[in-house]
Coordinates of C-alpha atoms in Angstrom, one line a residue:
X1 CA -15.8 14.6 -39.3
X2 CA -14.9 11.0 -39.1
X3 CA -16.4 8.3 -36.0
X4 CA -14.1 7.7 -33.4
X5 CA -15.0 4.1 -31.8
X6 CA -13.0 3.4 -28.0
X7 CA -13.3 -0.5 -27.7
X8 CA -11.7 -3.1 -25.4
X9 CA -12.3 -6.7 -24.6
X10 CA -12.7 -7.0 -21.0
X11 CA -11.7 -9.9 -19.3
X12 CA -15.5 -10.6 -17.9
X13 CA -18.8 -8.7 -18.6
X14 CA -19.1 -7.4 -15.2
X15 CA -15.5 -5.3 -15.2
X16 CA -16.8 -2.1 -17.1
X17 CA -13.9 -0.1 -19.0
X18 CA -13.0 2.7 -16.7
X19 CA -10.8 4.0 -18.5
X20 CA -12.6 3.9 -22.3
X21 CA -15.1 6.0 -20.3
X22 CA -12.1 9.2 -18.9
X23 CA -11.0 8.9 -22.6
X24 CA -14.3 9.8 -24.1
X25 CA -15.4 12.2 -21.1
X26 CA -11.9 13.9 -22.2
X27 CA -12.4 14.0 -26.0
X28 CA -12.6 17.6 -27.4
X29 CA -16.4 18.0 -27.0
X30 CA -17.1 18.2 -31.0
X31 CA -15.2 15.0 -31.5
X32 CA -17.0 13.3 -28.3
X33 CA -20.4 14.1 -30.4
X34 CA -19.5 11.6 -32.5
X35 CA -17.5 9.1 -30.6
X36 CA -19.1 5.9 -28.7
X37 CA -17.4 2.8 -26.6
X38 CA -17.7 -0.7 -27.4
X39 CA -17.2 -3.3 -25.1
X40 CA -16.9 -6.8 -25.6
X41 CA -15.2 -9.5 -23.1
X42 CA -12.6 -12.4 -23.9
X43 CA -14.8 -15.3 -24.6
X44 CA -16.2 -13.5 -28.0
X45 CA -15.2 -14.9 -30.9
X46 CA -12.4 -11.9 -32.4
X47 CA -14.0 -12.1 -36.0
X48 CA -17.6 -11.6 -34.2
X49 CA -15.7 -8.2 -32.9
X50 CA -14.0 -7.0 -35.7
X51 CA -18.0 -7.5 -37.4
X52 CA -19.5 -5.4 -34.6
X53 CA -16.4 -3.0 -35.3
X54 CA -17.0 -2.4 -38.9
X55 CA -21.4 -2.2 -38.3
X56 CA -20.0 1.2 -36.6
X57 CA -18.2 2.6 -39.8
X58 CA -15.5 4.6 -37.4
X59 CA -12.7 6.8 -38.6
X60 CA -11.0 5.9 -35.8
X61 CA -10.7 2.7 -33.9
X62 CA -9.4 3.2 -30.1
X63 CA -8.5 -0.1 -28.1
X64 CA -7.5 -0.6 -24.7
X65 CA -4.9 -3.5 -24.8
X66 CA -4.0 -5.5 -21.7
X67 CA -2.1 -8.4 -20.3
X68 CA -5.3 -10.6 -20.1
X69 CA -6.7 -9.4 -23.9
X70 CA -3.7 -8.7 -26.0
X71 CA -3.6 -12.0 -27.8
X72 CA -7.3 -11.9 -29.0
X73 CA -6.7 -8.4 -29.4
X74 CA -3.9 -8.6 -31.7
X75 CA -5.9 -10.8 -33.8
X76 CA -9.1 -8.3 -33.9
X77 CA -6.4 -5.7 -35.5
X78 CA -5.3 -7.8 -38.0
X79 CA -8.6 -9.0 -39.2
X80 CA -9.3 -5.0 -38.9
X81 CA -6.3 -4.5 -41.3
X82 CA -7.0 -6.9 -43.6
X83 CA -10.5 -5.9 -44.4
X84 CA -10.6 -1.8 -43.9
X85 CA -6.6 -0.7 -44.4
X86 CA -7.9 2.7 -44.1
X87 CA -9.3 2.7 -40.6
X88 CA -7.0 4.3 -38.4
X89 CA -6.4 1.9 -35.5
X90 CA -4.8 3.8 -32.1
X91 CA -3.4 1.5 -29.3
X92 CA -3.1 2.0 -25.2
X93 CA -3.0 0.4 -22.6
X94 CA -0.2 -0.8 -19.9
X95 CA 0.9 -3.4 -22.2
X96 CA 1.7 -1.6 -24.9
X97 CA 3.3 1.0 -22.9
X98 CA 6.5 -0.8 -22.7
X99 CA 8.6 -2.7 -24.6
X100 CA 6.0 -1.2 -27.4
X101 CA 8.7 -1.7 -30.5
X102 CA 8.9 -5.9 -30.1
X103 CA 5.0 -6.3 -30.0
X104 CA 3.2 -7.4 -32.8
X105 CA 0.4 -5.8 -32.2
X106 CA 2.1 -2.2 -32.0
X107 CA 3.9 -3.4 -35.6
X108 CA 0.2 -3.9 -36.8
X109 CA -1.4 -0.7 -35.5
X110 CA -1.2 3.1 -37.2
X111 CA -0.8 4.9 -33.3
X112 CA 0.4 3.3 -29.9
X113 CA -0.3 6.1 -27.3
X114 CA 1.9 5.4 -24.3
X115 CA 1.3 6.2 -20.5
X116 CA -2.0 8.1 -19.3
X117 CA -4.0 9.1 -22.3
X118 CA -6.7 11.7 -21.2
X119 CA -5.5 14.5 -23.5
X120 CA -3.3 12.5 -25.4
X121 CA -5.8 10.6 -27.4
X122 CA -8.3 13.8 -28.0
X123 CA -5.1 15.6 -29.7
X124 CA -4.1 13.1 -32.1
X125 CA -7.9 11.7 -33.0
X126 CA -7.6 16.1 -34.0
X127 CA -4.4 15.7 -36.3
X128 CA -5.7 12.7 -38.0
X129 CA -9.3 13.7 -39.0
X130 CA -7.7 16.8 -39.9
X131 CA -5.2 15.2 -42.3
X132 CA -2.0 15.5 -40.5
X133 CA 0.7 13.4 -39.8
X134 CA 2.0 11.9 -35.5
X135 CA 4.2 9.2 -35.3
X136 CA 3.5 5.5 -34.6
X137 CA 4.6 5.9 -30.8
X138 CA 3.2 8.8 -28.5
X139 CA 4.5 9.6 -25.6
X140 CA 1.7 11.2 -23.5
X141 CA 2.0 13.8 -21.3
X142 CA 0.4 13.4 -17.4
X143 CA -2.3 15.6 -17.7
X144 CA -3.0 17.9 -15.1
X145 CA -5.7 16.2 -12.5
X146 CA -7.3 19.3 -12.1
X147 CA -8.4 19.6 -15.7
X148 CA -9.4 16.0 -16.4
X149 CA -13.0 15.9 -16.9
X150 CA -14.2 13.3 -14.4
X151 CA -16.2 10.1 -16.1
X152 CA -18.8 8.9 -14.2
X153 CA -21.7 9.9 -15.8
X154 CA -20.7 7.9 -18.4
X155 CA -21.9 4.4 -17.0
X156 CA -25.2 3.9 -18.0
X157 CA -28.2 2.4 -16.2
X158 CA -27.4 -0.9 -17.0
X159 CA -23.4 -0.5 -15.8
X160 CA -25.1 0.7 -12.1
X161 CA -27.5 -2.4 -11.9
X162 CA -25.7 -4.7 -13.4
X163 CA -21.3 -4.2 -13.2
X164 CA -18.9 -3.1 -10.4
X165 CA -18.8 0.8 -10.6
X166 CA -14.8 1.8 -10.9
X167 CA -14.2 5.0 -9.2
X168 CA -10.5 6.9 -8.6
X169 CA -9.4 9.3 -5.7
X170 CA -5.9 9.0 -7.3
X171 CA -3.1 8.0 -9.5
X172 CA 0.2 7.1 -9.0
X173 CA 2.2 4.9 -6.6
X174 CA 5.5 7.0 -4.3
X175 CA 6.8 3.1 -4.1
X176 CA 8.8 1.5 -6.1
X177 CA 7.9 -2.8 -5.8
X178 CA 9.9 -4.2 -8.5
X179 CA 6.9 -6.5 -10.0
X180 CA 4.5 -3.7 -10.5
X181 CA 4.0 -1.0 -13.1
X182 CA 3.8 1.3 -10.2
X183 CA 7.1 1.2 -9.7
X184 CA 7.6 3.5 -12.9
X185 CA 4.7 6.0 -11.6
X186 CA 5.2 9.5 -10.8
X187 CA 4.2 10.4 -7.2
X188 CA 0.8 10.3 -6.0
X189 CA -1.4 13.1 -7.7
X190 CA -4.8 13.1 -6.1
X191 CA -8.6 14.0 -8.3
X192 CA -9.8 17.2 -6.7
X193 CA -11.8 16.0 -3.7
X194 CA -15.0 18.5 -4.1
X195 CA -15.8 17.5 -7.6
X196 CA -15.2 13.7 -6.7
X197 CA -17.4 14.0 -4.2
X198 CA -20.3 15.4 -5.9
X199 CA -19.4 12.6 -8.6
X200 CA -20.1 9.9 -5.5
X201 CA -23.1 11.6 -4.8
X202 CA -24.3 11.6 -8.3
X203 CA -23.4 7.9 -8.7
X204 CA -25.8 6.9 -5.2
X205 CA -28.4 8.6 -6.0
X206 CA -28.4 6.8 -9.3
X207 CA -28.7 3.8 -7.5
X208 CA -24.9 2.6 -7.6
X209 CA -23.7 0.2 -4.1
X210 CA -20.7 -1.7 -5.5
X211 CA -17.7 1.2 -6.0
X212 CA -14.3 -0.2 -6.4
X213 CA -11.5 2.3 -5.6
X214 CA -8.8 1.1 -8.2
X215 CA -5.8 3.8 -5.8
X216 CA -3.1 2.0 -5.9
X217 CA -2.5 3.9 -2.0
X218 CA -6.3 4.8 -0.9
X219 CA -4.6 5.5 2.9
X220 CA -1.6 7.5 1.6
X221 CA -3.0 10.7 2.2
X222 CA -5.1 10.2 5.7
X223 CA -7.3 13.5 5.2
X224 CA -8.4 12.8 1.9
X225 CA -8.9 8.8 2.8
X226 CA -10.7 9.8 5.8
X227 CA -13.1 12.5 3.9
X228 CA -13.8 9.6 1.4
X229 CA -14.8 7.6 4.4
X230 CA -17.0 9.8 6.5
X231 CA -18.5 10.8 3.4
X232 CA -19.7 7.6 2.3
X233 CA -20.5 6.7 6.0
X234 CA -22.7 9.5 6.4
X235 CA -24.9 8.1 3.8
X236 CA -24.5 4.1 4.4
X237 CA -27.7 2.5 3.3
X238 CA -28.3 -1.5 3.2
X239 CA -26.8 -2.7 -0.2
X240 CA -23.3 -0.3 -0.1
X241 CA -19.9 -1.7 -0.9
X242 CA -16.6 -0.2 -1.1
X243 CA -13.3 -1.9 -1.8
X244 CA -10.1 -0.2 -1.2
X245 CA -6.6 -1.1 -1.6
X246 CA -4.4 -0.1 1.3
X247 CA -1.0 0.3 2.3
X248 CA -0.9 -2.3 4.7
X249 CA 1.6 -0.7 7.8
X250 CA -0.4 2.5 8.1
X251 CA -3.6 2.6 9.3
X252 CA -3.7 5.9 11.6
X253 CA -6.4 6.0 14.5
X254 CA -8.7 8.3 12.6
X255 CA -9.1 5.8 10.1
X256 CA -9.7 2.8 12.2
X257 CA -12.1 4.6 14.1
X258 CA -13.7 5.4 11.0
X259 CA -13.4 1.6 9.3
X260 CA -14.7 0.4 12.8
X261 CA -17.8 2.3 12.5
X262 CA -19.0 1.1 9.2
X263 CA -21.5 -1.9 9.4
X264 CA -20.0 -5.2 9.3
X265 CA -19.1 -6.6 5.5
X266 CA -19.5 -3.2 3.9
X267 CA -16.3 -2.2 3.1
X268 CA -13.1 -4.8 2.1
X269 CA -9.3 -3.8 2.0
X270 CA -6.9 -5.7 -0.5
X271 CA -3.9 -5.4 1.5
X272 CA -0.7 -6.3 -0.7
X273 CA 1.5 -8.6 1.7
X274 CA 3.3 -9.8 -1.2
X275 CA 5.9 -11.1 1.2
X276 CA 7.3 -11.3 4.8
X277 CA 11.1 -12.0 4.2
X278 CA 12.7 -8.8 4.6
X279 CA 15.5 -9.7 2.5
X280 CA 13.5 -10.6 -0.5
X281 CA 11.5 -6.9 0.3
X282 CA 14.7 -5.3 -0.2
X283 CA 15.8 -7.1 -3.2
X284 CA 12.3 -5.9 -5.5
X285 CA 12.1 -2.6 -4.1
X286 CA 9.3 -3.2 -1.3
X287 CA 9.0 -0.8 1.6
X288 CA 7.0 -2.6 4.6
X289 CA 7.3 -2.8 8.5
X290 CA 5.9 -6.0 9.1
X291 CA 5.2 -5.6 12.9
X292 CA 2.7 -2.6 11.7
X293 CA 1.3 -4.9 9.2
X294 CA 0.5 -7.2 11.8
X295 CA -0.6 -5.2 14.4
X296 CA -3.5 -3.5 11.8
X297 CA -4.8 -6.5 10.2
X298 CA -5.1 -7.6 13.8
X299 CA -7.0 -4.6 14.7
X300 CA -8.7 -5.0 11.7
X301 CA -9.7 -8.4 12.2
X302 CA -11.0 -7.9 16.2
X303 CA -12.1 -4.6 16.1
X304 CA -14.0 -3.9 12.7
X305 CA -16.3 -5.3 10.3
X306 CA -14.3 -5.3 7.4
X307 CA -13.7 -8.0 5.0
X308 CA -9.8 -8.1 4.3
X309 CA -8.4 -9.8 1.2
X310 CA -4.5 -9.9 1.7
X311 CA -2.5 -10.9 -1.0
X312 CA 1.0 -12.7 -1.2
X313 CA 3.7 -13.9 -4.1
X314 CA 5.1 -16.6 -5.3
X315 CA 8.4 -17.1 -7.0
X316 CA 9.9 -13.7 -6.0
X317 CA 13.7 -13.7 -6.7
X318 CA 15.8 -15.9 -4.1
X319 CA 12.5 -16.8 -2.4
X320 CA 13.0 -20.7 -1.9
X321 CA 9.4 -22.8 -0.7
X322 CA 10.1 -22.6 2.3
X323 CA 10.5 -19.2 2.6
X324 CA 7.1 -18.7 0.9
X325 CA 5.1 -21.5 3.1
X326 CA 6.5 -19.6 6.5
X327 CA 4.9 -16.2 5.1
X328 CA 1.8 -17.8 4.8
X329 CA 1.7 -19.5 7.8
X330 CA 2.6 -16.1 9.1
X331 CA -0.6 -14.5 7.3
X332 CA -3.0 -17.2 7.8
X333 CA -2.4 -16.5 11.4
X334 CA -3.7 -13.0 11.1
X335 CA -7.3 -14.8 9.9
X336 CA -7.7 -12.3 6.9
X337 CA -11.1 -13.4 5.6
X338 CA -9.0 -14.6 2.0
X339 CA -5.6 -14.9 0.9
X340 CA -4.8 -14.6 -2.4
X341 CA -1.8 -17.2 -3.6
X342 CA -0.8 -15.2 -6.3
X343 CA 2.5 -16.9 -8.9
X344 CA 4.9 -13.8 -10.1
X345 CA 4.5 -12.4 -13.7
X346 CA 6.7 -9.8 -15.4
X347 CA 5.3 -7.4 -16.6
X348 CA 6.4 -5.4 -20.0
X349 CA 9.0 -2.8 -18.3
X350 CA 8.4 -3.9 -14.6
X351 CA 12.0 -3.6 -12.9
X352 CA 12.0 -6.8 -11.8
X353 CA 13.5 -8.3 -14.7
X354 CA 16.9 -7.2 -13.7
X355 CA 17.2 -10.0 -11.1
X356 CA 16.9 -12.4 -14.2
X357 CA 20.4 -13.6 -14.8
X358 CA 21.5 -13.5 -10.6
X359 CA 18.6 -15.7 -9.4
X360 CA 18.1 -18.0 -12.9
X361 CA 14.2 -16.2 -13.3
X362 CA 12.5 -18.1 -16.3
X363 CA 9.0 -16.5 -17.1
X364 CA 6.8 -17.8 -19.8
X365 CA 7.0 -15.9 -23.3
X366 CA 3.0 -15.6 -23.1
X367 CA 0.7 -13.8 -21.3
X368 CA 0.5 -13.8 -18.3
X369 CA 3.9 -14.0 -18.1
X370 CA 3.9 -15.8 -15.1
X371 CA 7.4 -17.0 -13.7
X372 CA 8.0 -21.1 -14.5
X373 CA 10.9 -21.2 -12.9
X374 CA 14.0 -19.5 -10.6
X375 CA 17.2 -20.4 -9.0
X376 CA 15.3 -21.3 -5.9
X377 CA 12.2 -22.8 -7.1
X378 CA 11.5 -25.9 -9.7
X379 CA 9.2 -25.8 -12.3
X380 CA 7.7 -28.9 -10.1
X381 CA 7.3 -26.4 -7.2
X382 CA 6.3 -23.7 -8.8
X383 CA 3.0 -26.1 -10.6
X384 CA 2.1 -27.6 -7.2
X385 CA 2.2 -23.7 -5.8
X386 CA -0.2 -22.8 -8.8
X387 CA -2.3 -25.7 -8.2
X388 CA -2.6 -25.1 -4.0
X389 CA -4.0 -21.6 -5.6
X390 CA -6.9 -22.9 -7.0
X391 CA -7.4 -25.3 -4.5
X392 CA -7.4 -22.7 -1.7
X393 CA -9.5 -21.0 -3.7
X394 CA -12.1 -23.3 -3.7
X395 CA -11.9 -24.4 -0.3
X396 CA -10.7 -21.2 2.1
X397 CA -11.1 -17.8 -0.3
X398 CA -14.8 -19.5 -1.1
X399 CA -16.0 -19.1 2.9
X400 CA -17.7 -22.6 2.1
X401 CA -15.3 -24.6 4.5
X402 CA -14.5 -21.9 7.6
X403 CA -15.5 -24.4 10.1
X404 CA -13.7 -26.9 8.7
X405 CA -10.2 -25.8 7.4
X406 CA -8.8 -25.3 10.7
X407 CA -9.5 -28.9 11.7
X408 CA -6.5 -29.5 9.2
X409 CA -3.6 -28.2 10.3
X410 CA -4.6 -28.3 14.0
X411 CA -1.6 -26.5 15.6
X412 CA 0.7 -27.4 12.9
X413 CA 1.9 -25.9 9.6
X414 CA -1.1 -24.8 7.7
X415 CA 0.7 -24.1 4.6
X416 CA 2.4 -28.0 4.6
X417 CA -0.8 -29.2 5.3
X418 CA -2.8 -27.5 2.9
X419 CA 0.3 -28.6 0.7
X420 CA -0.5 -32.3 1.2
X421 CA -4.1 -32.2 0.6
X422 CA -3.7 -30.2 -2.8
X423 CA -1.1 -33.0 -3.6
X424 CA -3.5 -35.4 -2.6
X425 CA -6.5 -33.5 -5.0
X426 CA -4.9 -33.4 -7.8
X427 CA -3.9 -36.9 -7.6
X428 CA -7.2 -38.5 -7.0
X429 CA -9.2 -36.3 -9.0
X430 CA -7.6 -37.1 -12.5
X431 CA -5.4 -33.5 -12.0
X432 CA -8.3 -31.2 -12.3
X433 CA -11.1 -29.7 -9.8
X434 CA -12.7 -27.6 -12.5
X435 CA -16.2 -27.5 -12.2
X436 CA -16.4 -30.0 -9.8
X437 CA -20.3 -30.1 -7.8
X438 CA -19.9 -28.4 -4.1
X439 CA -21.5 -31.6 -2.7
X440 CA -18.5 -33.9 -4.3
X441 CA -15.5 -31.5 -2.8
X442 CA -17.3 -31.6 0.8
X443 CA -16.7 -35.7 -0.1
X444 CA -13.5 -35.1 -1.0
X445 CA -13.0 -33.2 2.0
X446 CA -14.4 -35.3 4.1
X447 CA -12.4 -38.2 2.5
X448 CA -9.0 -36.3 3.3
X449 CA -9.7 -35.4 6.8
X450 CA -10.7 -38.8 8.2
X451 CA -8.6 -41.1 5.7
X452 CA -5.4 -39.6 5.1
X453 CA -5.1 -36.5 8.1
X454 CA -7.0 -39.0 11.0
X455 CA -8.8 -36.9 11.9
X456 CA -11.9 -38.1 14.1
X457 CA -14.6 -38.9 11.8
X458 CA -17.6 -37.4 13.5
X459 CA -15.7 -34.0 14.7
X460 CA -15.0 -33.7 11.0
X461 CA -18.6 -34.7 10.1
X462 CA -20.1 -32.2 12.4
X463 CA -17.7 -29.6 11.2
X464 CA -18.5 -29.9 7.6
X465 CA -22.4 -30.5 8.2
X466 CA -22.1 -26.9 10.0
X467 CA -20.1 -25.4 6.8
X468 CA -22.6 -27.2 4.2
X469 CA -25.7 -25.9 6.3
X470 CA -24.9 -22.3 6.1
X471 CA -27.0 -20.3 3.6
X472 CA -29.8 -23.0 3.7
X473 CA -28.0 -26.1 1.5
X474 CA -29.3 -29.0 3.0
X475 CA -28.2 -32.0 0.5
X476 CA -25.2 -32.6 2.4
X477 CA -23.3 -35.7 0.8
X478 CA -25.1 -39.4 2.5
X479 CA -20.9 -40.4 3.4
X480 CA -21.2 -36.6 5.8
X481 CA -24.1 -37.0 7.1
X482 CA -24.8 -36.8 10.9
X483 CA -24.1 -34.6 13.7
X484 CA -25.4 -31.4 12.5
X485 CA -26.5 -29.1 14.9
X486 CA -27.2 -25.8 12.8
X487 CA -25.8 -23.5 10.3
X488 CA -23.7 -20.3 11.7
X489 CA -25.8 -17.2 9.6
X490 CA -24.1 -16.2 6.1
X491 CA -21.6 -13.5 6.3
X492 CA -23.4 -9.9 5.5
X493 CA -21.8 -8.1 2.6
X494 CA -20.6 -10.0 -1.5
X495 CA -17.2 -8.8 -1.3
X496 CA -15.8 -7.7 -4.7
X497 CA -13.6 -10.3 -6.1
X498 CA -10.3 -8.4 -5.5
X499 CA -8.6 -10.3 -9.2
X500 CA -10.5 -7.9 -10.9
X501 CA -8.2 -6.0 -13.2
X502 CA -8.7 -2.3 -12.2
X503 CA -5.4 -0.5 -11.4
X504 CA -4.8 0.9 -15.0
X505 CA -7.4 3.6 -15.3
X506 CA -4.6 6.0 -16.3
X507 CA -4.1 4.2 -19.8
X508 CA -6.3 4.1 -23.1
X509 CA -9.2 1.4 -22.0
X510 CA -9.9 -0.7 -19.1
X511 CA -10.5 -4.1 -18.0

């Protein structure tokens, strides 16, 4: 029997491969005796992973293959070719599920398994050790939720101290957003709930208190969302943290009185806003009352302790600037704790690309794939966009400037005026904010405010002092100093940085 190794390079240490883990739980139980996963993340050097590779002497060479890994990746397999020919080298993964015959890294590799690879990958590792022959591209069944052999005691002691703990309720999406891979899902098929909950229990009692649901539609089905929740409730214990991702216009009474009871900063919801123009909604495929999206992030917001991420995009067909800067000013009036400024990408077999031609859609060749251009947005725009993303970033999604944010835009726009001071970042810091000190941005800040926005010096210097005090920093810059009267106390709870590539459980690997 030959070794079968299930590798992927993950985009940071702390995002353990949920899916590497299904596929071995779901390897035929002789071949998962000699089987073992390999991680590694982006910033290794690839020939440093094709050595650790090789030290393994596998059979079989599994990788997970993504839109944030596929270029190193594609080098690691043809390093692997080059020196051991007669390693079998099987690809998955949602970027080589589509599109798979132009890649070169599908060109390069023996097997591409295509869609949700549970049984899929077992069968053919079987046909190969045996001496049989598959063909390069494998279609693979959706295996029946029922029989899938759940994964969590795979994560070791180390995964539970030290990584975010990936957990699944459910795959599939029953809508059909243009941008997203979900769009091409079957409907919703949900894990058995008593098994995954004796698979929760197991994880706590090993210690485990950050979970990240990676449902793409936690609140779909309300009785099985709201069994989740009591059941987690019901043993709550300081440290606990649970991220969902919700449908953002239905959130039924039984689950807000169940969200409201959980202790403030335990639980955050990514809530997809994506946008508020309900003509662009329309064109990509989105589903979404927007007065029930506001009325539960409101409830949210006033009545419960939980920390909401909302996200929204940028450069969706026939979506001019303006258009984009109203939706946010529409969000950031809501007050969700962070807004994500996401640009579009698209993705290898996302519908989306049939608005190309109509709305002049220009994407860049590389991953991400991020959109550079459309019909109603400049390449100019689109940069200053993707800049005022990192800039909110570190000023608003970083909770270091609460206080003071608001002091910018007053009553007004706050997307112009957050607008205007990214313009005026980039310009004064030599076009890059990378790295820069904490102490040097509150300048910065400070600089902005009085300077440029006239704001009254010591309202803004009392404002920031506040921001700066919280969580006990006290070398506030000597241009800010003055007027503090005390920190407000840090918010409870670390959320779970909601960029965290963990929606594609169902394919071979995992981010």
């Amino acid at each position: 029997m030959g070794r079968i190794v299930l590798a992927t390079l993950n985009a940071r240490y702390p995002h353990a491969a949920f899916g590497l883990r299904y596929l071995l739980a779901n390897l035929p139980e002789d071949l998962r005796a000699d089987a073992e996963i390999v991680e590694f993340d982006i910033n290794q050097r690839p020939t440093d992973i094709v050595e650790r590779l090789l030290d393994a002497n596998p059979r079989i060479i599994g990788l997970g293959v993504y839109i944030w890994n596929v270029g190193p990746t594609t080098q690691v397999v043809a390093e692997l070719k080059r020196l051991r020919p007669g390693i079998v080298i099987v690809l998955g993964g949602p970027e080589v599920s589509h599109e798979s015959e132009s890649q070169a890294i599908v060109a390069l590799a023996d097997h591409t398994i295509t869609g949700e690879a549970d049984s899929a990958l077992g069968a053919l590792c079987r046909r190969i050790l045996d001496g049989g022959t598959s063909p390069k591209i494998i279609a693979a069944d959706l295996p029946d939720m029922a029989a899938v052999r759940l994964p969590y005691d795979l994560y070791t002691d180390a995964d539970i101290a030290h990584r975010v703990i990936y957990v699944e309720a459910s795959r599939g999406c029953p809508f059909h957003c243009e941008f997203c891979l979900s769009a091409l899902d079957v409907p919703v098929r949900n894990v058995p709930l008593e098994p995954f909950l004796a698979a929760m229990e197991g994880l706590l009692e090993r210690g485990a208190t950050a979970l990240k649901f990676v449902d793409r539609t936690f609140n779909l089905n309300v009785s099985v969302g709201a069994a989740i929740l009591r059941f987690f409730l019901a043993r709550m214990r300081p440290g606990l943290f649970l991220h969902f991702e919700m449908i953002p216009d239905r959130l039924p009474r039984e689950l807000r009185e169940l969200l409201a009871a959980f202790p403030a900063g335990t639980v955050q919801l990514e809530v997809g806003i994506q946008t508020f123009d309900p003509v662009v909604a329309a064109r990509i495929g989105r589903r979404q009352d927007n007065a029930k999206v506001e009325e539960n992030l409101r409830f949210l917001r006033a009545e419960t302790g939980v920390h909401l991420h909302a996200d929204l995009i940028a450069g969706l067909p026939g979506e001019d600037v303006g258009g984009f800067g109203a939706g946010f000013d529409r969000l950031a009036g809501l007050n969700p704790h962070e807004i994500q400024l996401g640009i579009l990408k698209r993705l290898r077999g996302a519908p989306i690309a049939r608005h190309d031609g109509e709305f002049a859609m220009v994407y860049s060749p590389h991953p991400p794939y991020e959109v550079l251009e459309t019909g109603a947005m400049d390449f100019a725009t689109i940069q200053n966009l993707r800049r005022m993303a990192r800039h909110w970033d570190l000023l608003s999604n970083s909770g270091n400037y609460t206080l003071t944010l608001p002091m910018l835009w007053g009553d007004g726009s706050p997307f112009r005026a957050f607008w205007r001071l990214s313009a005026w970042l980039h310009e004064t810091t030599g076009q890059r904010l990378h790295g820069i000190a904490l102490h040097h941005l509150t300048e910065l800040l400070f600089r902005y405010l009085t300077e440029v926005a006239g704001r009254d010096a010591d309202g803004v210097r009392e404002s920031l002092g506040r921001d700066y005090a919280r969580n006990g920093r006290k070398d506030l810059p000597d241009g800010v100093r003055g007027g503090v009267r005390g920190g407000e106390p840090p918010a409870r709870g670390q959320p779970i940085a909601a960029k965290t590539p963990a929606r594609q459980a169902r394919h071979l690997g995992e981010g």
